[in-house]
Short mmCIF file of C-alpha atoms and ligand atoms in Angstrom, two decimals:
data_model
loop_
_atom_site.label_atom_id
_atom_site.label_comp_id
_atom_site.label_asym_id
_atom_site.label_seq_id
_atom_site.Cartn_x
_atom_site.Cartn_y
_atom_site.Cartn_z
CA MET A 1 67.94 97.00 116.22
CA ARG A 2 67.89 96.50 112.81
CA TYR A 3 69.29 93.16 111.05
CA PHE A 4 71.28 92.51 107.81
CA ASP A 5 72.69 89.27 106.72
CA ILE A 6 76.07 91.38 105.89
CA CYS A 7 77.50 94.55 106.99
CA ILE A 8 80.21 95.89 104.89
CA ILE A 9 82.31 98.38 106.49
CA GLY A 10 83.59 100.71 104.03
CA GLY A 11 81.88 101.92 100.50
CA GLY A 12 85.30 102.36 98.10
CA HIS A 13 85.54 100.42 95.05
CA THR A 14 85.95 97.17 96.80
CA GLY A 15 83.21 97.68 99.45
CA LEU A 16 80.58 98.85 96.45
CA VAL A 17 81.29 95.89 94.46
CA ALA A 18 80.92 93.54 97.25
CA THR A 19 77.58 95.20 98.14
CA LEU A 20 76.32 94.88 94.68
CA ALA A 21 77.66 91.09 94.35
CA PHE A 22 76.07 90.01 97.68
CA ALA A 23 72.50 92.00 96.91
CA ASN A 24 72.54 90.27 93.83
CA LYS A 25 72.36 87.04 95.76
CA LYS A 26 69.33 88.07 97.50
CA LEU A 27 71.13 88.79 100.72
CA ASN A 28 70.26 91.71 102.77
CA VAL A 29 73.16 93.99 102.83
CA LEU A 30 74.47 97.12 104.54
CA CYS A 31 77.11 99.02 103.26
CA VAL A 32 78.55 101.68 105.82
CA GLU A 33 81.05 104.56 104.46
CA LYS A 34 83.00 106.76 106.54
CA LYS A 35 83.01 109.50 103.65
CA SER A 36 80.08 111.71 102.68
CA PHE A 37 79.39 112.04 98.98
CA LYS A 38 76.65 114.63 99.35
CA LYS A 39 78.64 117.52 100.12
CA ASN A 40 80.44 116.71 96.54
CA ASN A 41 83.94 116.15 98.14
CA LYS A 42 85.70 115.01 95.16
CA ARG A 43 88.61 112.98 96.22
CA ASP A 44 91.71 113.81 94.15
CA LEU A 45 92.42 109.85 93.92
CA GLU A 46 89.23 109.24 91.89
CA LEU A 47 90.84 111.18 89.07
CA ARG A 48 93.10 108.37 88.42
CA THR A 49 91.76 105.24 86.49
CA THR A 50 91.64 101.37 87.35
CA ALA A 51 92.73 98.66 84.86
CA HIS A 52 90.20 96.19 85.15
CA LEU A 53 91.51 92.68 83.99
CA MET A 54 89.49 90.47 82.18
CA PRO A 55 88.55 88.03 85.14
CA ALA A 56 87.33 91.23 86.83
CA VAL A 57 85.41 92.20 84.08
CA ASN A 58 83.69 89.00 83.78
CA PHE A 59 82.74 88.94 87.23
CA LEU A 60 81.40 92.35 87.05
CA ASN A 61 79.36 91.11 83.93
CA THR A 62 77.93 88.31 85.82
CA ILE A 63 76.73 90.43 88.67
CA GLY A 64 75.01 93.21 86.22
CA VAL A 65 77.46 96.00 86.81
CA TRP A 66 79.81 95.88 83.70
CA LYS A 67 77.14 97.28 81.02
CA HIS A 68 76.99 100.19 83.26
CA LEU A 69 80.97 100.94 82.94
CA GLU A 70 81.53 99.54 79.69
CA SER A 71 80.98 102.88 77.60
CA HIS A 72 83.56 104.68 79.95
CA SER A 73 86.23 102.27 79.60
CA CYS A 74 89.06 101.75 77.39
CA PRO A 75 90.27 98.53 75.99
CA LEU A 76 93.68 97.39 76.89
CA ASN A 77 95.07 95.60 73.92
CA SER A 78 98.98 95.78 74.75
CA LEU A 79 101.42 96.16 77.39
CA ASN A 80 104.98 97.53 76.50
CA ILE A 81 107.69 96.91 79.29
CA ILE A 82 110.69 99.22 78.26
CA ASN A 83 113.94 99.05 80.44
CA SER A 84 115.69 102.04 80.54
CA ARG A 85 118.82 103.72 82.31
CA ASP A 86 120.66 106.87 82.22
CA ILE A 87 123.22 107.06 79.72
CA ASN A 88 125.48 110.17 79.82
CA ASN A 89 122.86 111.80 82.07
CA ASN A 90 120.14 110.93 79.45
CA PRO A 91 117.27 108.32 79.98
CA SER A 92 117.85 105.75 77.37
CA LYS A 93 115.97 102.74 76.38
CA ILE A 94 117.84 99.30 76.93
CA SER A 95 115.16 96.96 75.68
CA GLU A 96 111.20 96.53 74.81
CA ASN A 97 109.04 93.51 75.36
CA THR A 98 105.72 93.92 73.71
CA PHE A 99 102.84 91.63 75.13
CA GLU A 100 99.80 91.39 73.01
CA ALA A 101 96.63 89.80 74.23
CA LYS A 102 96.02 88.15 71.07
CA GLU A 103 99.42 85.92 71.82
CA ILE A 104 97.31 84.42 74.49
CA GLY A 105 94.10 84.14 72.09
CA LYS A 106 92.26 87.09 73.86
CA ASP A 107 90.86 90.39 72.17
CA CYS A 108 92.37 92.56 74.92
CA PHE A 109 93.88 92.20 78.51
CA GLY A 110 90.78 94.22 79.87
CA TYR A 111 89.64 97.56 80.38
CA ASN A 112 90.53 100.72 82.04
CA VAL A 113 87.85 102.44 84.01
CA PRO A 114 87.93 106.08 85.41
CA LEU A 115 87.68 105.42 89.35
CA GLU A 116 85.68 108.65 90.12
CA LYS A 117 82.98 107.33 87.34
CA SER A 118 82.99 103.80 88.41
CA ILE A 119 82.59 104.87 92.44
CA LYS A 120 79.66 107.00 91.06
CA ILE A 121 77.92 104.51 88.87
CA LEU A 122 78.44 101.68 91.56
CA ARG A 123 77.16 104.10 94.46
CA GLU A 124 73.85 104.76 92.45
CA LEU A 125 73.26 101.29 91.58
CA ALA A 126 73.75 100.42 95.32
CA ILE A 127 71.21 102.90 96.10
CA SER A 128 68.98 101.45 93.59
CA LYS A 129 68.98 98.20 95.17
CA GLU A 130 65.96 97.12 97.04
CA ASN A 131 68.02 94.66 99.34
CA ALA A 132 70.89 96.98 99.87
CA GLU A 133 71.46 100.28 101.99
CA LEU A 134 74.09 102.48 101.83
CA LEU A 135 74.72 104.72 104.99
CA GLU A 136 77.32 107.35 104.31
CA ALA A 137 79.26 109.69 106.64
CA THR A 138 79.13 106.89 109.04
CA SER A 139 81.57 104.70 110.57
CA LEU A 140 82.08 101.61 112.46
CA ILE A 141 82.87 102.26 116.16
CA SER A 142 82.99 99.05 117.86
CA SER A 143 81.78 95.46 117.25
CA SER A 144 80.99 92.43 119.77
CA LEU A 145 79.79 88.90 119.48
CA ASP A 146 76.40 87.92 120.34
CA GLY A 147 76.07 84.11 119.78
CA GLU A 148 75.48 83.66 115.87
CA PHE A 149 75.57 87.36 115.38
CA ARG A 150 77.98 90.34 115.14
CA ILE A 151 76.79 93.79 117.03
CA ALA A 152 78.18 96.51 115.41
CA GLN A 153 78.19 100.01 116.91
CA LEU A 154 78.12 102.82 114.28
CA SER A 155 79.08 106.62 114.69
CA ASN A 156 75.46 107.95 113.89
CA GLY A 157 74.40 106.16 117.08
CA GLU A 158 72.77 102.96 115.54
CA VAL A 159 73.27 99.26 116.47
CA ILE A 160 73.24 96.80 113.99
CA LYS A 161 72.86 92.94 113.92
CA THR A 162 74.58 91.03 111.12
CA LYS A 163 75.74 87.67 110.52
CA LEU A 164 78.86 88.62 108.87
CA ILE A 165 81.22 91.92 109.02
CA ILE A 166 83.07 92.48 106.03
CA GLY A 167 86.23 94.48 106.33
CA ALA A 168 86.52 96.73 103.08
CA ASP A 169 87.87 99.46 104.80
CA GLY A 170 90.70 99.96 103.45
CA SER A 171 94.80 99.87 104.46
CA ASN A 172 94.36 101.44 107.63
CA SER A 173 91.15 99.26 108.56
CA VAL A 174 89.58 99.60 111.75
CA VAL A 175 87.84 96.16 111.25
CA ARG A 176 91.19 94.77 111.14
CA ASP A 177 92.53 96.41 114.12
CA LEU A 178 89.28 95.53 116.22
CA SER A 179 90.03 92.05 115.21
CA ASN A 180 93.71 92.27 116.31
CA ILE A 181 94.76 90.85 112.97
CA SER A 182 98.47 91.85 112.40
CA THR A 183 100.06 92.71 108.90
CA PHE A 184 103.28 92.49 107.23
CA GLU A 185 104.36 95.88 106.31
CA ARG A 186 106.99 97.53 104.20
CA ASP A 187 107.68 101.15 103.54
CA THR A 188 109.23 101.17 100.14
CA ARG A 189 109.94 104.69 100.50
CA GLN A 190 108.85 105.39 97.18
CA THR A 191 105.85 107.73 96.23
CA ALA A 192 103.57 107.52 93.23
CA LEU A 193 102.62 110.62 91.46
CA THR A 194 99.25 109.82 89.68
CA PHE A 195 97.54 112.45 87.08
CA ASN A 196 95.97 112.24 83.81
CA ALA A 197 97.88 113.55 81.02
CA LYS A 198 97.36 114.88 77.30
CA HIS A 199 99.67 113.53 74.64
CA GLU A 200 100.79 113.98 70.82
CA ILE A 201 101.09 110.66 69.74
CA LYS A 202 97.89 108.27 70.12
CA HIS A 203 98.14 105.77 72.64
CA CYS A 204 96.51 103.08 70.21
CA ASN A 205 95.21 101.21 73.55
CA VAL A 206 98.93 100.33 74.34
CA SER A 207 99.90 100.74 78.12
CA TYR A 208 103.57 101.33 78.60
CA GLU A 209 105.35 100.31 81.90
CA ILE A 210 109.03 102.09 81.70
CA TYR A 211 111.48 100.72 84.15
CA LYS A 212 114.40 103.06 85.53
CA PHE A 213 115.79 103.54 88.93
CA GLY A 214 113.30 104.88 91.51
CA GLY A 215 110.06 102.84 89.94
CA PRO A 216 108.52 102.31 86.73
CA LEU A 217 106.31 105.25 84.95
CA THR A 218 103.20 103.73 83.64
CA THR A 219 100.74 105.16 81.11
CA VAL A 220 97.36 103.59 80.88
CA PRO A 221 95.16 104.60 77.86
CA ILE A 222 92.10 106.48 78.46
CA SER A 223 88.72 105.97 76.52
CA ASP A 224 88.58 106.78 72.84
CA GLU A 225 86.52 110.07 73.50
CA PHE A 226 89.67 111.95 73.74
CA GLU A 227 90.68 110.46 70.38
CA GLY A 228 93.52 108.34 71.86
CA MET A 229 95.65 111.36 73.02
CA HIS A 230 94.89 111.02 77.00
CA SER A 231 96.61 108.64 79.43
CA SER A 232 96.39 108.09 82.92
CA ILE A 233 99.83 108.32 84.66
CA VAL A 234 101.44 106.50 87.43
CA TRP A 235 104.97 108.00 87.98
CA MET A 236 106.91 106.17 90.66
CA ASN A 237 109.94 107.55 92.34
CA LYS A 238 112.11 107.70 95.32
CA GLU A 239 110.19 110.11 97.81
CA ASP A 240 113.09 112.93 97.53
CA TYR A 241 113.15 112.74 93.95
CA THR A 242 109.20 113.02 93.88
CA LYS A 243 109.59 116.32 96.13
CA LYS A 244 111.71 117.94 93.34
CA LEU A 245 109.47 116.87 90.92
CA LEU A 246 106.50 118.76 92.93
CA ASN A 247 108.72 121.83 93.03
CA CYS A 248 109.31 122.35 89.04
CA SER A 249 107.25 124.64 87.11
CA LYS A 250 104.49 123.11 84.75
CA LYS A 251 106.72 123.59 81.85
CA GLU A 252 109.48 121.89 83.63
CA PHE A 253 107.62 119.27 85.08
CA SER A 254 106.46 118.48 81.30
CA LEU A 255 109.97 118.29 79.69
CA LYS A 256 110.89 116.12 82.58
CA LEU A 257 107.71 113.68 81.90
CA LYS A 258 108.51 113.73 78.09
CA GLU A 259 112.29 112.75 78.89
CA ARG A 260 111.33 110.29 81.54
CA SER A 261 108.46 108.71 78.94
CA LEU A 262 111.62 108.51 76.48
CA SER A 263 108.74 110.60 74.26
CA ILE A 264 107.02 107.62 73.24
CA LEU A 265 103.80 109.43 73.59
CA GLY A 266 105.50 112.62 72.06
CA GLU A 267 104.69 116.03 73.93
CA ILE A 268 102.95 115.34 77.29
CA SER A 269 101.52 117.34 79.88
CA PRO A 270 99.36 116.81 82.97
CA ILE A 271 95.51 118.15 82.49
CA THR A 272 94.88 116.84 86.33
CA ASN A 273 96.52 118.19 89.47
CA LEU A 274 99.38 115.77 90.52
CA VAL A 275 98.36 113.30 93.34
CA GLU A 276 101.09 112.09 95.59
CA ILE A 277 100.55 108.75 96.99
CA PRO A 278 102.92 106.57 99.32
CA VAL A 279 103.84 103.36 98.08
CA LYS A 280 103.19 100.85 100.83
CA PHE A 281 103.21 96.94 100.93
CA MET A 282 100.94 95.49 103.34
CA VAL A 283 99.54 92.00 103.75
CA ALA A 284 97.29 90.92 106.66
CA LYS A 285 98.58 87.79 108.18
CA LYS A 286 94.96 86.37 108.69
CA LEU A 287 91.75 87.36 106.64
CA ILE A 288 89.16 86.21 109.14
CA SER A 289 87.96 86.48 112.86
CA GLU A 290 84.84 85.54 114.42
CA ARG A 291 81.86 86.49 111.98
CA ILE A 292 84.52 88.71 110.50
CA ALA A 293 86.14 88.58 107.03
CA LEU A 294 88.70 91.02 105.17
CA ILE A 295 88.47 91.75 101.45
CA GLY A 296 90.52 94.61 99.26
CA GLU A 297 93.02 96.69 100.65
CA ALA A 298 91.82 96.22 104.12
CA ALA A 299 93.54 92.48 103.36
CA HIS A 300 96.36 93.60 100.91
CA LYS A 301 98.02 96.92 99.79
CA LEU A 302 100.50 96.32 96.86
CA PRO A 303 102.74 98.70 94.91
CA PRO A 304 100.72 100.17 91.77
CA ILE A 305 102.58 97.64 89.37
CA GLY A 306 100.75 95.41 86.79
CA ALA A 307 97.30 96.38 87.67
CA GLN A 308 97.02 93.92 90.65
CA GLY A 309 95.33 95.69 93.39
CA PHE A 310 91.69 96.13 92.65
CA ASN A 311 91.62 93.13 90.58
CA ILE A 312 92.72 90.90 93.60
CA SER A 313 89.87 92.25 95.52
CA VAL A 314 87.54 91.51 92.71
CA LYS A 315 88.60 87.88 93.47
CA ASP A 316 88.15 88.22 97.39
CA ILE A 317 84.91 89.39 96.37
CA GLU A 318 84.01 86.44 94.01
CA THR A 319 85.15 83.73 96.68
CA ILE A 320 83.30 84.87 99.55
CA VAL A 321 80.02 85.75 97.54
CA ASN A 322 80.20 82.02 96.01
CA LEU A 323 80.71 80.57 99.62
CA SER A 324 77.94 82.39 101.09
CA THR A 325 75.86 80.51 98.76
CA ASP A 326 76.81 77.15 100.05
CA TYR A 327 76.13 78.23 103.45
CA PRO A 328 72.54 79.73 103.14
CA ASN A 329 71.42 79.40 106.54
CA THR A 330 74.70 79.73 108.23
CA ILE A 331 76.49 82.53 106.43
CA GLY A 332 79.59 83.73 108.38
CA CYS A 333 80.11 80.34 110.28
CA PHE A 334 83.65 79.43 110.80
CA GLU A 335 83.66 76.53 108.11
CA MET A 336 82.95 79.28 105.52
CA LEU A 337 85.14 81.72 106.46
CA ASN A 338 87.82 79.01 107.10
CA LYS A 339 87.37 78.01 103.50
CA TYR A 340 87.48 81.78 102.46
CA GLN A 341 91.23 82.12 104.19
CA LEU A 342 92.23 79.20 102.70
CA LYS A 343 91.08 79.62 99.29
CA ARG A 344 92.38 83.21 99.37
CA LEU A 345 95.32 83.83 101.50
CA PRO A 346 98.02 81.59 99.50
CA GLU A 347 97.14 83.54 96.13
CA ILE A 348 97.02 86.88 97.88
CA LEU A 349 100.32 86.02 99.64
CA GLY A 350 102.16 84.70 96.08
CA LYS A 351 100.95 87.57 94.33
CA SER A 352 101.59 90.35 96.83
CA TRP A 353 105.59 88.98 97.19
CA SER A 354 105.79 88.75 93.14
CA VAL A 355 104.67 92.24 92.86
CA GLY A 356 106.83 93.27 95.98
CA LEU A 357 109.87 91.77 94.24
CA LEU A 358 108.90 93.12 90.69
CA ASN A 359 108.69 96.49 92.38
CA ILE A 360 112.25 95.91 93.79
CA LEU A 361 113.67 94.82 90.33
CA ALA A 362 112.18 97.45 88.66
CA GLY A 363 113.32 100.35 90.63
CA SER A 364 116.54 99.03 91.71
CA GLU A 365 119.46 101.57 91.32
CA GLN A 366 121.92 98.64 92.14
CA ILE A 367 123.75 97.49 89.10
CA PRO A 368 123.49 93.60 89.97
CA LEU A 369 119.54 93.99 90.15
CA GLN A 370 119.66 96.13 86.99
CA ASN A 371 121.66 93.46 85.16
CA LEU A 372 119.01 90.88 86.86
CA ARG A 373 115.97 92.76 85.46
CA ALA A 374 117.64 93.22 82.19
CA ILE A 375 118.35 89.22 81.93
CA GLY A 376 114.75 88.34 82.97
CA LEU A 377 113.32 90.86 80.21
CA GLU A 378 115.62 89.49 77.41
CA ALA A 379 114.60 85.97 78.72
CA LEU A 380 110.89 86.60 78.24
CA ASN A 381 111.66 88.37 74.71
CA ASN A 382 113.33 84.89 73.57
CA SER A 383 110.53 82.20 75.38
CA SER A 384 107.35 82.60 73.88
CA PHE A 385 106.39 79.99 76.43
CA LEU A 386 107.61 82.13 79.26
CA LYS A 387 106.13 85.09 78.03
CA LYS A 388 102.52 83.53 77.81
CA THR A 389 103.07 82.09 81.12
CA ILE A 390 103.50 85.29 82.75
CA MET A 391 100.82 87.18 80.67
CA ARG A 392 98.29 84.32 82.10
CA PHE A 393 99.88 85.03 85.79
CA GLY A 394 99.33 88.59 85.49
CA LEU A 395 95.69 88.30 84.67
CA GLY A 396 95.29 86.06 87.58
C1 LIG B 1 98.21 105.17 91.75
C2 LIG B 1 97.63 103.74 92.01
C3 LIG B 1 97.02 103.17 90.60
C4 LIG B 1 96.48 101.59 90.83
N1 LIG B 1 95.90 101.33 89.40
C5 LIG B 1 95.34 100.14 89.84
C6 LIG B 1 94.87 99.56 88.55
O1 LIG B 1 95.20 99.50 87.39
N2 LIG B 1 94.29 98.37 88.63
C7 LIG B 1 94.20 97.64 89.86
O2 LIG B 1 93.58 96.70 90.19
N3 LIG B 1 94.29 98.29 91.03
C8 LIG B 1 95.08 99.57 91.05
N4 LIG B 1 95.33 100.36 92.24
C9 LIG B 1 94.81 99.58 93.27
C10 LIG B 1 93.51 99.76 93.70
O3 LIG B 1 93.14 101.29 93.40
C11 LIG B 1 92.94 99.71 95.21
O4 LIG B 1 93.42 98.35 95.35
C12 LIG B 1 91.75 99.83 95.48
O5 LIG B 1 91.18 101.15 95.03
C13 LIG B 1 91.38 99.84 96.75
O6 LIG B 1 89.79 99.76 97.02
P1 LIG B 1 89.50 99.76 98.60
O7 LIG B 1 88.01 99.73 98.51
O8 LIG B 1 89.95 98.34 98.98
O9 LIG B 1 90.01 100.71 99.50
P2 LIG B 1 89.90 102.18 99.67
O10 LIG B 1 89.65 102.96 98.34
O11 LIG B 1 90.80 102.75 100.83
O12 LIG B 1 88.34 102.13 100.22
C14 LIG B 1 88.01 102.09 101.65
C15 LIG B 1 86.97 102.59 101.94
O13 LIG B 1 86.46 102.61 103.51
C16 LIG B 1 86.06 103.61 104.13
N5 LIG B 1 86.50 103.48 105.40
C17 LIG B 1 87.60 103.56 106.12
N6 LIG B 1 87.48 103.46 107.52
C18 LIG B 1 86.02 103.40 107.73
C19 LIG B 1 85.29 102.97 108.68
N7 LIG B 1 85.68 102.92 109.77
N8 LIG B 1 84.01 102.94 108.61
C20 LIG B 1 83.62 103.11 107.45
N9 LIG B 1 84.36 103.58 106.20
C21 LIG B 1 85.68 103.41 106.36
C22 LIG B 1 87.02 104.89 103.37
O14 LIG B 1 86.33 106.10 103.37
C23 LIG B 1 87.15 104.21 101.81
O15 LIG B 1 86.08 104.84 101.16
C24 LIG B 1 95.97 101.54 92.07
C25 LIG B 1 96.36 102.02 93.14
C26 LIG B 1 96.99 103.03 93.12
C27 LIG B 1 97.57 103.70 94.09
#
């Protein structure tokens, strides 16, 4: 039976960063990923991008990863929130709030990185580490306690002994289910259409969030190699409207996209497949069990607003990796895991409820809530203190 200090279940974005961060602390790490990348099974999801806010970038820098991602990234200098409403059946701008990183003394809020590139680079880095191993096309079947260890049964027939199992296996986490950890869940009945688009007007490193009934449409700039003419789009809608959009011809879809984006980027059309993702809200009621900890979407899945999902996951990773150095001989003990839960659960709950509430306000068709949204955005425009506070909260 092979022994590893840490066994990470899930080699997605979160699991791979966690593998590299633990390996950086000279721990012996195994990362188990259900999918096989060798078959070149490109996941549609990977075509989208992930906005890395500065705290996440700084952490990736300390573990020696950021330098590998930087050249593929696009800085996010400014965020424009536009409130819109249909007037005489035409989407019309009601108000616009501009948040500039320089207002809080920063060059940029963070960087936007293509997910597919990121995963590829992170995998290669994990494979190159001497004290890390990546087992692909393998999943966790079961696990049991054996004194100060966890024994993990894997689908390839191997049995592993470890001090700590980390569940980084996404929102349908097997690790969470095997640990009988229940969740708060809410189906928003929204779907997000994600794709990359080419547009006529340069993005100038600005991300736009355009609020309207059904949910926001977000444009996030993609790196300069496309001369500022490409952005990643997340278009949230009620499920039935998304179905209608998917039945449109390419030309009709581009017209609707231009109309919905209030022509801020001029003519605009998709250059990748449209990927439909259900928008779910889920938070685990506990983050730990005996010699088990949850991180990333295994612990929290939020609507894609304000670039919080992966950025919160990086905080999970940073916290548990730092705690592991406080317990060099007793990694995974109750005291260490309890500290992890005490440090992370309040912030996860706080961020999750704020994003959940923002999603309700951003997409509501009820006039009182639309008015509340307008009043809130107006208040932000009139108070530089409130605006700076919101920017700092968003950055975490
Ligand atoms: C449209 C959209 C846009 C987003 N944009 C942003 C953004 O700009 N910024 C941001 O911070 N966040 C963003 N997010 C959120 C972010 O993408 C997610 O939080 C993040 O990708 C989740 O990564 P994860 O590794 O935790 O989970 P997953 O990506 O779900 O990875 C889990 C991995 O575990 C594997 N697995 C599952 N079960 C097992 C098992 N039993 N054994 C072994 N392996 C298993 C899976 O194959 C998978 O590879 C966005 C999300 C969406 C939907």
